[in-house]
Amino acid sequence: GRACLSHTEPRARDGRSGEEEEEEEEEGCYQLYPGHIPTSPLQKALLAAGSAFMALYDPYRHDMVAVLGETTGCLALPNLRDKMKHHPEGYRILQERPRIRLSTLDTAKLRGLPDGSLGREYIRFLEDNKVSPDTRMPPKFVDDEELAYVIQRYREVHDLMHTLLGMPTTILGEVVVKWFEAVQTGLPMCVLGAAFGPIHLSAQNLQLLATELAPWAIRSGRNASCILNVYYEQRWQQSVESLREEIGIFPPP
Amino acid sequence: VYQVFESVAKKYDVMNDSMTLGIHRVWKDILMHKMNPSPGTLLLDVAGGTGDIAFRFINYVRSARERQLQRKLKHHQNLSWQEISESYQEDKFKSLGDSQVVVCDINKEMLKVGKQKAQHLGYSEGLSWVLGNAEELPFDDDKFDVYTIAFGIRNVTRIDLALQEAYRVLKPGGRFLCLEFSHVSNPLLSRLYDLYSFQVIPVLGEVIAGDWKSYQYLVESIRRFPPQEELKAMIEDAGFLKVDYQNLNSGIVAIHSGFKL
């Protein structure tokens, strides 16, 4: 829906031309979800270019990778949303809008699950790599509320991808996951990440990537059904192996 | 406003250079030339956070002082040895000649960045840092020779109070100088400027500082700020005389000046 929320400081009482005030009102009226910053096409283009540059220049700027994804996803995101709509499980996810957050996960219960189960391995992944699903950036520049959820879901499912692919959060691991995601989602950000991420790799890792890991990731990505169509929260008990088979991910080398 | 500058402090200088393509340095240099401080001047730089004005002031008086000393030395060529040794004991060869600048800012983070910069660039003498509010300055009456506020006054809630405080702390004969974004009257330039401000600056803020909202606020606060004539009237209301302004870059920036007489 269209919420007329002002996302700026209180307006001035004087000193501003009528034209400017109109422009302000227009932008403020289009805040579609909390955290949404409406942007013009020019701004999106500048953001895409700037974030791409900054993400390469300073790899620790994860926020730039997120922004790049949002500003370039205008074709891929509707595509993904449609895939979800036409799949029974995906459709349910779009309706129910589940979020993966530490506050909603029962970590004790997940830890108690048998080894090899999705829940147990996911928690193990989070703990081993010292990451949390809560650090995923909420979307700001996506101009459609449903698509904003789609990209949010993609971000939150990313850690599960690591778990299913068996990849750690090292640069090499991240690049492999990006290759998989690039094939799966078609998001330009994934493609760019997959293509340019290897810049930071050592020669040895580069070779490993090129000869074994990337081809496997691509094959799996092609073979697998859409990863956003899996209601992970209802499958914690399922074993990682069986879930892999069901989705179509080949066992990691 | 406080929170805006808390997050903005560390990237402040980088953002300034990016947003203004380095031109802000020229503006500040022009301000310093207009001030033309002689050695022995006591300057209060309000909202001076990261020290740009303060460092320029020190450089300026330092070179003015050097010229002064050189002239003195030339004059001293004809003195006797006794007179020369006496002049050393006078201890008048201070490199800044008793000039001092006090940097006052309401935000701790900005002051912290400023102090670090000073250390890094080697400024120590004649420089002090004070936490304070422009609307209620922690200084006595009639203390300073010059009061400057560069790109700070538009962030003050009660500009009239800040102007009154400026008047209070200046010595009789003291000068008030304000460097601030102002209004562009040329319609074509105004549209280009608006386009740049609203389209590019928040993007720069997001990419460089990871902070769209603060820079959106910045651009909006510039639009809300009183134009040249209105600010001139406000300065006159505070008691200043001979108030005048100089537009830089067709009004993108203006320097307002007034005297306490």
Coordinates of C-alpha atoms in Angstrom, one line a residue:
Chain A
G1 CA 0.0 0.0 0.0
R2 CA 0.9 3.6 -0.2
A3 CA 1.7 5.1 3.2
C4 CA 2.2 8.8 3.3
L5 CA 5.0 8.8 5.9
S6 CA 7.5 11.6 6.1
H7 CA 11.0 10.2 6.3
T8 CA 12.6 13.6 6.6
E9 CA 13.0 16.1 9.4
P10 CA 10.0 18.4 10.1
R11 CA 9.4 20.8 7.2
A12 CA 10.4 24.4 7.5
R13 CA 7.8 27.1 8.1
D14 CA 9.3 29.5 5.6
G15 CA 12.0 30.1 3.0
R16 CA 11.2 27.3 0.6
S17 CA 9.6 27.6 -2.8
G18 CA 6.4 25.9 -3.6
E19 CA 7.9 23.8 -6.3
E20 CA 10.5 22.3 -3.9
E21 CA 7.8 21.5 -1.3
E22 CA 5.9 19.6 -4.0
E23 CA 8.9 17.5 -4.9
E24 CA 9.4 16.7 -1.2
E25 CA 5.8 15.7 -0.7
E26 CA 5.9 13.4 -3.7
E27 CA 8.9 11.5 -2.5
G28 CA 7.7 11.3 1.1
C29 CA 4.3 9.9 0.0
Y30 CA 5.9 6.8 -1.6
Q31 CA 7.4 5.2 1.4
L32 CA 6.1 1.7 0.9
Y33 CA 7.6 -0.1 3.8
P34 CA 9.6 0.8 6.9
G35 CA 13.1 1.7 5.8
H36 CA 12.0 2.4 2.2
I37 CA 13.8 5.3 0.6
P38 CA 12.2 6.2 -2.7
T39 CA 14.7 7.0 -5.4
S40 CA 14.5 8.4 -8.9
P41 CA 15.9 6.4 -11.8
L42 CA 18.9 8.7 -11.9
Q43 CA 19.6 8.1 -8.2
K44 CA 19.3 4.4 -8.8
A45 CA 21.8 4.5 -11.6
L46 CA 24.2 6.5 -9.5
L47 CA 23.7 4.2 -6.6
A48 CA 24.3 1.1 -8.7
A49 CA 27.6 2.5 -10.1
G50 CA 28.8 3.9 -6.8
S51 CA 28.0 0.8 -4.8
A52 CA 29.6 -1.5 -7.4
F53 CA 32.8 0.5 -7.2
M54 CA 32.7 0.8 -3.4
A55 CA 32.0 -3.0 -3.0
L56 CA 35.1 -3.8 -5.0
Y57 CA 37.2 -1.1 -3.4
D58 CA 36.3 -2.0 0.2
P59 CA 35.1 -5.6 0.4
Y60 CA 34.0 -5.1 4.0
R61 CA 31.3 -2.8 2.9
H62 CA 28.6 -5.4 2.9
D63 CA 26.0 -2.7 2.8
M64 CA 27.3 -1.7 -0.7
V65 CA 26.7 -5.3 -1.9
A66 CA 23.2 -5.1 -0.6
V67 CA 22.5 -1.7 -2.3
L68 CA 23.9 -3.0 -5.5
G69 CA 21.5 -5.9 -5.4
E70 CA 18.6 -3.7 -4.8
T71 CA 19.3 -1.2 -7.5
T72 CA 20.1 -3.7 -10.2
G73 CA 17.5 -6.3 -9.4
C74 CA 14.6 -4.8 -11.3
L75 CA 14.4 -7.6 -13.8
A76 CA 15.5 -10.6 -11.6
L77 CA 13.3 -9.8 -8.6
P78 CA 9.9 -9.9 -10.4
N79 CA 11.2 -13.1 -12.1
L80 CA 11.9 -14.6 -8.7
R81 CA 8.6 -13.4 -7.3
D82 CA 6.7 -15.1 -10.2
K83 CA 8.6 -18.3 -9.7
M84 CA 7.4 -18.2 -6.1
K85 CA 3.9 -17.4 -6.9
H86 CA 3.6 -20.4 -9.3
H87 CA 4.9 -22.9 -6.8
P88 CA 2.7 -24.1 -3.9
E89 CA 5.4 -23.8 -1.2
G90 CA 6.7 -20.5 -2.6
Y91 CA 3.2 -19.1 -2.7
R92 CA 2.7 -19.9 0.9
I93 CA 6.0 -18.2 1.8
L94 CA 4.8 -15.1 -0.1
Q95 CA 1.6 -15.1 1.9
E96 CA 3.0 -15.9 5.3
R97 CA 6.2 -13.8 4.9
P98 CA 8.3 -15.8 7.4
R99 CA 11.5 -14.1 8.6
I100 CA 14.6 -15.9 9.8
R101 CA 15.8 -14.1 12.9
L102 CA 17.5 -15.2 16.1
S103 CA 14.5 -14.0 18.0
T104 CA 12.1 -16.2 16.1
L105 CA 14.4 -19.3 15.9
D106 CA 14.3 -21.7 18.8
T107 CA 18.1 -22.3 18.8
A108 CA 18.0 -24.6 21.8
K109 CA 15.6 -26.9 20.0
L110 CA 17.5 -26.7 16.8
R111 CA 20.7 -27.6 18.6
G112 CA 19.0 -30.6 20.0
L113 CA 18.1 -32.0 16.6
P114 CA 20.2 -35.0 15.3
D115 CA 23.4 -34.3 13.5
G116 CA 22.9 -34.1 9.7
S117 CA 19.5 -32.5 10.1
L118 CA 19.0 -29.1 8.5
G119 CA 18.4 -27.4 11.8
R120 CA 21.4 -28.8 13.6
E121 CA 23.7 -28.1 10.7
Y122 CA 22.4 -24.6 10.2
I123 CA 23.1 -23.7 13.9
R124 CA 26.5 -25.4 13.6
F125 CA 27.2 -23.2 10.6
L126 CA 26.2 -20.0 12.4
E127 CA 28.3 -20.9 15.4
D128 CA 31.4 -22.1 13.5
N129 CA 31.5 -19.0 11.3
K130 CA 30.3 -16.7 14.1
V131 CA 27.5 -15.2 12.0
S132 CA 23.9 -14.3 12.7
P133 CA 20.9 -14.0 10.4
D134 CA 20.2 -10.7 12.1
T135 CA 23.0 -8.8 10.4
R136 CA 21.2 -8.9 7.0
M137 CA 20.4 -5.4 5.8
P138 CA 16.8 -4.6 5.3
P139 CA 16.0 -3.4 1.8
K140 CA 15.9 0.4 1.2
F141 CA 15.8 1.0 -2.5
V142 CA 13.3 -1.6 -3.8
D143 CA 10.2 0.3 -5.0
D144 CA 7.8 -2.6 -4.5
E145 CA 6.8 -3.9 -1.1
E146 CA 6.5 -7.5 -2.2
L147 CA 9.8 -7.5 -4.1
A148 CA 11.3 -6.0 -1.0
Y149 CA 10.3 -9.1 0.9
V150 CA 11.6 -11.3 -1.9
I151 CA 15.1 -9.8 -1.6
Q152 CA 14.9 -9.9 2.1
R153 CA 14.0 -13.6 1.9
Y154 CA 16.9 -14.1 -0.4
R155 CA 19.3 -12.5 2.1
E156 CA 18.0 -14.5 5.0
V157 CA 18.2 -17.8 3.1
H158 CA 21.8 -17.1 2.1
D159 CA 23.1 -18.7 5.3
L160 CA 21.0 -21.8 4.6
M161 CA 22.7 -21.9 1.2
H162 CA 26.0 -22.0 2.9
T163 CA 24.7 -24.9 4.9
L164 CA 23.3 -26.8 2.0
L165 CA 26.4 -26.3 -0.1
G166 CA 28.7 -26.9 2.8
M167 CA 30.7 -23.7 2.2
P168 CA 32.3 -21.6 5.0
T169 CA 32.2 -17.8 5.1
T170 CA 35.7 -17.5 3.7
I171 CA 36.1 -15.5 0.5
L172 CA 36.4 -18.7 -1.4
G173 CA 33.2 -20.1 0.2
E174 CA 31.3 -16.9 -0.4
V175 CA 32.3 -16.8 -4.1
V176 CA 31.2 -20.4 -4.6
V177 CA 27.8 -19.6 -3.0
K178 CA 27.6 -16.5 -5.3
W179 CA 28.1 -18.7 -8.3
F180 CA 25.3 -20.9 -7.2
E181 CA 23.1 -17.9 -6.4
A182 CA 23.9 -16.2 -9.7
V183 CA 22.6 -19.2 -11.7
Q184 CA 19.7 -19.6 -9.4
T185 CA 18.4 -16.1 -9.1
G186 CA 19.9 -14.2 -12.0
L187 CA 20.5 -11.2 -9.8
P188 CA 23.1 -9.0 -11.4
M189 CA 24.7 -8.5 -8.0
C190 CA 25.3 -12.2 -7.7
V191 CA 26.7 -12.3 -11.2
L192 CA 29.1 -9.4 -10.5
G193 CA 30.0 -10.9 -7.1
A194 CA 30.8 -14.2 -8.7
A195 CA 32.8 -12.6 -11.5
F196 CA 34.8 -10.1 -9.4
G197 CA 34.9 -11.8 -6.1
P198 CA 37.8 -14.1 -7.2
I199 CA 40.0 -11.0 -7.5
H200 CA 40.7 -11.3 -3.8
L201 CA 41.6 -15.0 -4.0
S202 CA 45.0 -16.6 -3.8
A203 CA 46.3 -18.5 -6.9
Q204 CA 45.8 -21.8 -5.2
N205 CA 42.2 -21.0 -4.3
L206 CA 41.6 -19.6 -7.7
Q207 CA 42.5 -22.9 -9.3
L208 CA 40.4 -24.8 -6.9
L209 CA 37.5 -22.6 -7.7
A210 CA 37.9 -22.8 -11.4
T211 CA 38.5 -26.5 -11.7
E212 CA 36.2 -28.0 -9.1
L213 CA 34.0 -25.6 -7.1
A214 CA 32.6 -23.3 -9.6
P215 CA 31.6 -26.0 -12.2
W216 CA 29.9 -27.9 -9.4
A217 CA 28.1 -24.8 -8.2
I218 CA 26.9 -24.0 -11.7
R219 CA 25.7 -27.5 -12.3
S220 CA 23.9 -27.6 -9.0
G221 CA 22.4 -24.2 -9.6
R222 CA 21.1 -25.3 -13.0
N223 CA 19.7 -28.6 -11.8
A224 CA 18.1 -27.3 -8.6
S225 CA 14.6 -26.0 -8.3
C226 CA 14.2 -22.4 -7.1
I227 CA 15.7 -22.2 -3.6
L228 CA 13.3 -19.5 -2.6
N229 CA 10.5 -22.0 -3.0
V230 CA 11.5 -24.1 0.1
Y231 CA 9.9 -23.4 3.4
Y232 CA 13.0 -24.0 5.4
E233 CA 11.4 -23.2 8.7
Q234 CA 9.1 -26.2 8.3
R235 CA 12.0 -28.5 7.4
W236 CA 14.4 -28.2 10.3
Q237 CA 14.1 -32.0 11.0
Q238 CA 14.8 -33.0 7.4
S239 CA 18.3 -34.2 6.8
V240 CA 20.6 -32.0 4.8
E241 CA 21.2 -34.9 2.4
S242 CA 17.6 -35.5 1.7
L243 CA 16.9 -31.8 1.2
R244 CA 19.8 -31.6 -1.2
E245 CA 18.4 -34.4 -3.2
E246 CA 14.9 -33.0 -3.2
I247 CA 16.1 -29.6 -4.4
G248 CA 18.6 -31.0 -6.8
I249 CA 21.9 -29.8 -5.3
F250 CA 24.7 -32.2 -6.1
P251 CA 26.8 -33.3 -3.1
P252 CA 29.8 -31.0 -2.6
P253 CA 33.2 -32.2 -3.8
Chain B
V1 CA 20.9 17.2 14.5
Y2 CA 23.2 15.8 17.1
Q3 CA 22.8 12.2 15.9
V4 CA 23.3 13.3 12.4
F5 CA 26.7 14.6 13.2
E6 CA 27.6 11.7 15.4
S7 CA 27.4 9.3 12.5
V8 CA 28.8 11.8 10.1
A9 CA 31.9 12.8 12.1
K10 CA 34.4 10.3 10.9
K11 CA 33.6 10.6 7.2
Y12 CA 32.9 14.4 7.4
D13 CA 36.0 15.5 5.6
V14 CA 35.8 12.9 2.9
M15 CA 32.2 13.7 2.3
N16 CA 33.0 17.4 2.1
D17 CA 35.6 16.9 -0.6
S18 CA 33.3 14.6 -2.5
M19 CA 30.2 16.7 -2.4
T20 CA 31.9 20.0 -3.2
L21 CA 34.6 18.4 -5.4
G22 CA 37.1 20.0 -3.2
I23 CA 35.8 23.5 -3.6
H24 CA 35.0 23.9 0.1
R25 CA 38.7 24.3 0.6
V26 CA 38.7 27.3 -1.6
W27 CA 35.7 28.8 0.2
K28 CA 37.5 28.4 3.5
D29 CA 40.6 29.9 2.2
I30 CA 38.7 32.9 0.9
L31 CA 37.1 33.3 4.4
M32 CA 40.6 33.4 5.9
H33 CA 41.8 36.0 3.5
K34 CA 38.8 38.1 4.2
M35 CA 39.5 37.8 7.9
N36 CA 43.2 38.7 7.3
P37 CA 44.2 38.1 10.9
S38 CA 47.3 39.6 12.3
P39 CA 49.5 37.8 14.9
G40 CA 48.0 38.2 18.3
T41 CA 44.5 37.7 17.2
L42 CA 42.2 35.6 19.4
L43 CA 39.8 33.6 17.3
L44 CA 36.7 31.7 18.4
D45 CA 35.6 29.1 15.8
V46 CA 32.2 27.8 16.6
A47 CA 30.8 24.6 15.2
G48 CA 34.4 24.2 14.1
G49 CA 34.4 20.4 14.7
T50 CA 37.1 19.0 12.5
G51 CA 39.3 22.0 12.6
D52 CA 39.4 23.2 9.0
I53 CA 39.1 26.9 9.9
A54 CA 41.4 26.6 12.9
F55 CA 44.2 25.1 11.0
R56 CA 43.9 27.7 8.2
F57 CA 44.0 30.4 10.9
I58 CA 47.2 29.0 12.4
N59 CA 48.9 28.7 9.0
Y60 CA 47.8 32.3 8.1
V61 CA 49.1 33.9 11.3
R62 CA 52.2 31.8 11.2
S63 CA 53.2 33.1 7.8
A64 CA 52.1 36.6 8.7
R65 CA 54.3 36.3 11.8
E66 CA 57.2 35.1 9.7
R67 CA 57.0 38.1 7.5
Q68 CA 56.8 40.3 10.6
L69 CA 59.9 38.7 12.1
Q70 CA 61.8 39.0 8.9
R71 CA 61.0 42.7 8.8
K72 CA 62.1 43.0 12.4
L73 CA 65.4 41.2 11.6
K74 CA 66.1 43.5 8.7
H75 CA 65.6 46.4 11.1
H76 CA 67.9 44.7 13.6
Q77 CA 70.9 44.6 11.2
N78 CA 72.2 47.8 12.6
L79 CA 71.9 47.0 16.4
S80 CA 74.8 46.4 18.7
W81 CA 75.5 42.9 20.1
Q82 CA 74.2 44.0 23.5
E83 CA 70.8 45.1 22.0
I84 CA 70.5 41.9 20.0
S85 CA 71.1 39.6 23.0
E86 CA 68.5 41.6 24.9
S87 CA 66.0 41.1 22.2
Y88 CA 66.4 37.3 22.5
Q89 CA 65.6 37.5 26.2
E90 CA 62.4 39.4 25.3
D91 CA 61.1 36.0 24.2
K92 CA 59.1 37.8 21.5
F93 CA 60.0 35.3 18.8
K94 CA 57.0 33.1 19.3
S95 CA 56.1 31.6 16.0
L96 CA 52.4 32.5 16.3
G97 CA 52.9 35.8 18.1
D98 CA 50.3 35.1 20.8
S99 CA 47.6 34.2 18.3
Q100 CA 45.1 31.7 19.6
V101 CA 42.2 29.8 18.3
V102 CA 39.5 28.2 20.4
V103 CA 37.5 25.5 18.5
C104 CA 34.0 25.1 20.0
D105 CA 31.6 22.4 19.0
I106 CA 28.5 20.8 20.5
N107 CA 29.5 17.4 19.3
K108 CA 32.2 15.3 21.0
E109 CA 32.8 13.1 18.0
M110 CA 33.6 16.0 15.8
L111 CA 36.0 17.4 18.3
K112 CA 37.6 14.1 18.7
V113 CA 38.2 13.9 14.9
G114 CA 39.5 17.4 15.0
K115 CA 42.0 16.7 17.8
Q116 CA 43.2 13.6 16.0
K117 CA 43.7 15.7 12.8
A118 CA 45.6 18.3 14.7
Q119 CA 48.0 15.7 16.1
H120 CA 48.4 14.1 12.8
L121 CA 49.2 17.4 11.0
G122 CA 51.4 18.7 13.8
Y123 CA 49.2 21.5 15.2
S124 CA 49.6 22.0 18.9
E125 CA 50.5 25.6 19.8
G126 CA 47.7 28.2 20.2
L127 CA 44.9 25.7 19.7
S128 CA 42.3 24.6 22.2
W129 CA 39.1 22.5 21.9
V130 CA 36.0 23.2 23.9
L131 CA 32.7 21.4 24.0
G132 CA 29.9 24.0 23.9
N133 CA 26.6 25.1 22.5
A134 CA 26.5 28.0 20.1
E135 CA 23.2 29.2 21.7
E136 CA 24.9 29.3 25.1
L137 CA 28.6 29.7 24.9
P138 CA 30.8 28.8 27.8
F139 CA 32.9 32.0 27.6
D140 CA 32.9 35.4 29.3
D141 CA 31.8 38.6 27.6
D142 CA 34.1 40.6 25.4
K143 CA 36.8 38.0 25.0
F144 CA 37.5 37.3 21.3
D145 CA 38.8 39.4 18.4
V146 CA 37.0 37.3 15.8
Y147 CA 34.1 34.9 15.8
T148 CA 33.7 32.5 12.9
I149 CA 31.1 29.9 12.2
A150 CA 31.7 28.0 9.0
F151 CA 28.8 25.7 7.7
G152 CA 27.5 25.5 11.3
I153 CA 24.9 28.1 11.7
R154 CA 22.3 26.4 9.7
N155 CA 22.3 23.5 12.1
V156 CA 21.6 25.8 15.1
T157 CA 17.9 25.7 16.2
R158 CA 17.8 29.3 17.4
I159 CA 20.0 31.3 15.1
D160 CA 19.0 34.5 16.8
L161 CA 20.4 33.2 20.1
A162 CA 23.6 32.1 18.5
L163 CA 24.0 35.6 17.0
Q164 CA 23.4 37.2 20.4
E165 CA 26.0 34.9 21.9
A166 CA 28.4 35.8 19.2
Y167 CA 27.9 39.5 20.0
R168 CA 28.3 38.9 23.7
V169 CA 31.7 37.1 23.5
L170 CA 33.3 39.4 21.0
K171 CA 35.4 42.3 22.1
P172 CA 34.3 45.8 21.1
G173 CA 35.8 46.2 17.6
G174 CA 35.5 42.5 17.1
R175 CA 34.4 40.9 13.9
F176 CA 31.7 38.3 13.2
L177 CA 32.2 36.1 10.1
C178 CA 29.8 33.5 8.9
L179 CA 30.4 31.2 6.0
E180 CA 27.3 29.3 5.0
F181 CA 25.3 27.8 2.1
S182 CA 22.9 30.4 0.8
H183 CA 20.5 31.0 -2.0
V184 CA 21.2 31.0 -5.7
S185 CA 19.2 33.6 -7.5
N186 CA 20.2 32.7 -11.1
P187 CA 17.3 30.4 -12.2
L188 CA 19.4 28.1 -14.5
L189 CA 22.1 27.6 -12.0
S190 CA 19.5 27.1 -9.2
R191 CA 17.9 24.2 -11.1
L192 CA 21.3 22.6 -11.8
Y193 CA 22.3 23.0 -8.2
D194 CA 19.0 21.5 -7.0
L195 CA 19.4 18.6 -9.3
Y196 CA 22.9 18.0 -8.0
S197 CA 21.9 18.4 -4.4
F198 CA 18.9 16.1 -4.4
Q199 CA 20.0 13.5 -6.9
V200 CA 23.7 13.2 -6.3
I201 CA 24.5 14.1 -2.7
P202 CA 22.3 11.5 -0.9
V203 CA 23.8 8.9 -3.2
L204 CA 27.3 10.0 -2.2
G205 CA 26.3 9.9 1.4
E206 CA 25.1 6.3 1.0
V207 CA 28.1 5.1 -1.0
I208 CA 30.8 6.9 1.0
A209 CA 29.4 7.1 4.5
G210 CA 26.6 4.4 4.4
D211 CA 24.2 7.1 5.4
W212 CA 21.6 8.4 3.0
K213 CA 19.4 10.1 5.6
S214 CA 22.0 12.4 7.1
Y215 CA 22.9 13.8 3.7
Q216 CA 19.2 14.1 2.6
Y217 CA 18.8 16.1 5.8
L218 CA 21.8 18.3 4.9
V219 CA 20.4 19.1 1.5
E220 CA 17.1 20.0 3.0
S221 CA 18.5 22.1 5.7
I222 CA 20.3 24.2 3.1
R223 CA 17.0 24.9 1.4
R224 CA 15.4 25.9 4.7
F225 CA 18.1 28.3 5.7
P226 CA 17.4 32.1 5.4
P227 CA 18.6 33.8 2.2
Q228 CA 21.4 36.4 2.2
E229 CA 19.3 39.5 3.0
E230 CA 17.3 37.8 5.7
L231 CA 20.4 36.6 7.4
K232 CA 21.9 40.1 7.1
A233 CA 18.8 41.5 8.9
M234 CA 19.1 38.9 11.6
I235 CA 22.8 39.7 12.2
E236 CA 21.9 43.4 12.4
D237 CA 19.2 42.6 15.0
A238 CA 21.8 41.0 17.2
G239 CA 23.5 44.4 17.4
F240 CA 26.2 44.1 14.7
L241 CA 27.1 47.1 12.6
K242 CA 28.4 47.4 9.0
V243 CA 26.9 44.1 8.2
D244 CA 27.5 42.9 4.7
Y245 CA 27.7 39.7 2.6
Q246 CA 29.8 38.4 -0.2
N247 CA 28.4 35.7 -2.5
L248 CA 30.7 32.9 -3.6
N249 CA 29.9 30.8 -6.7
S250 CA 26.8 32.9 -7.4
G251 CA 25.3 32.4 -4.0
I252 CA 25.8 28.7 -3.4
V253 CA 27.8 30.0 -0.5
A254 CA 27.9 33.4 1.2
I255 CA 30.2 35.1 3.7
H256 CA 28.4 37.4 6.1
S257 CA 30.4 39.9 8.1
G258 CA 29.5 42.2 10.9
F259 CA 31.3 44.3 13.6
K260 CA 30.7 44.9 17.2
L261 CA 31.3 48.6 17.5

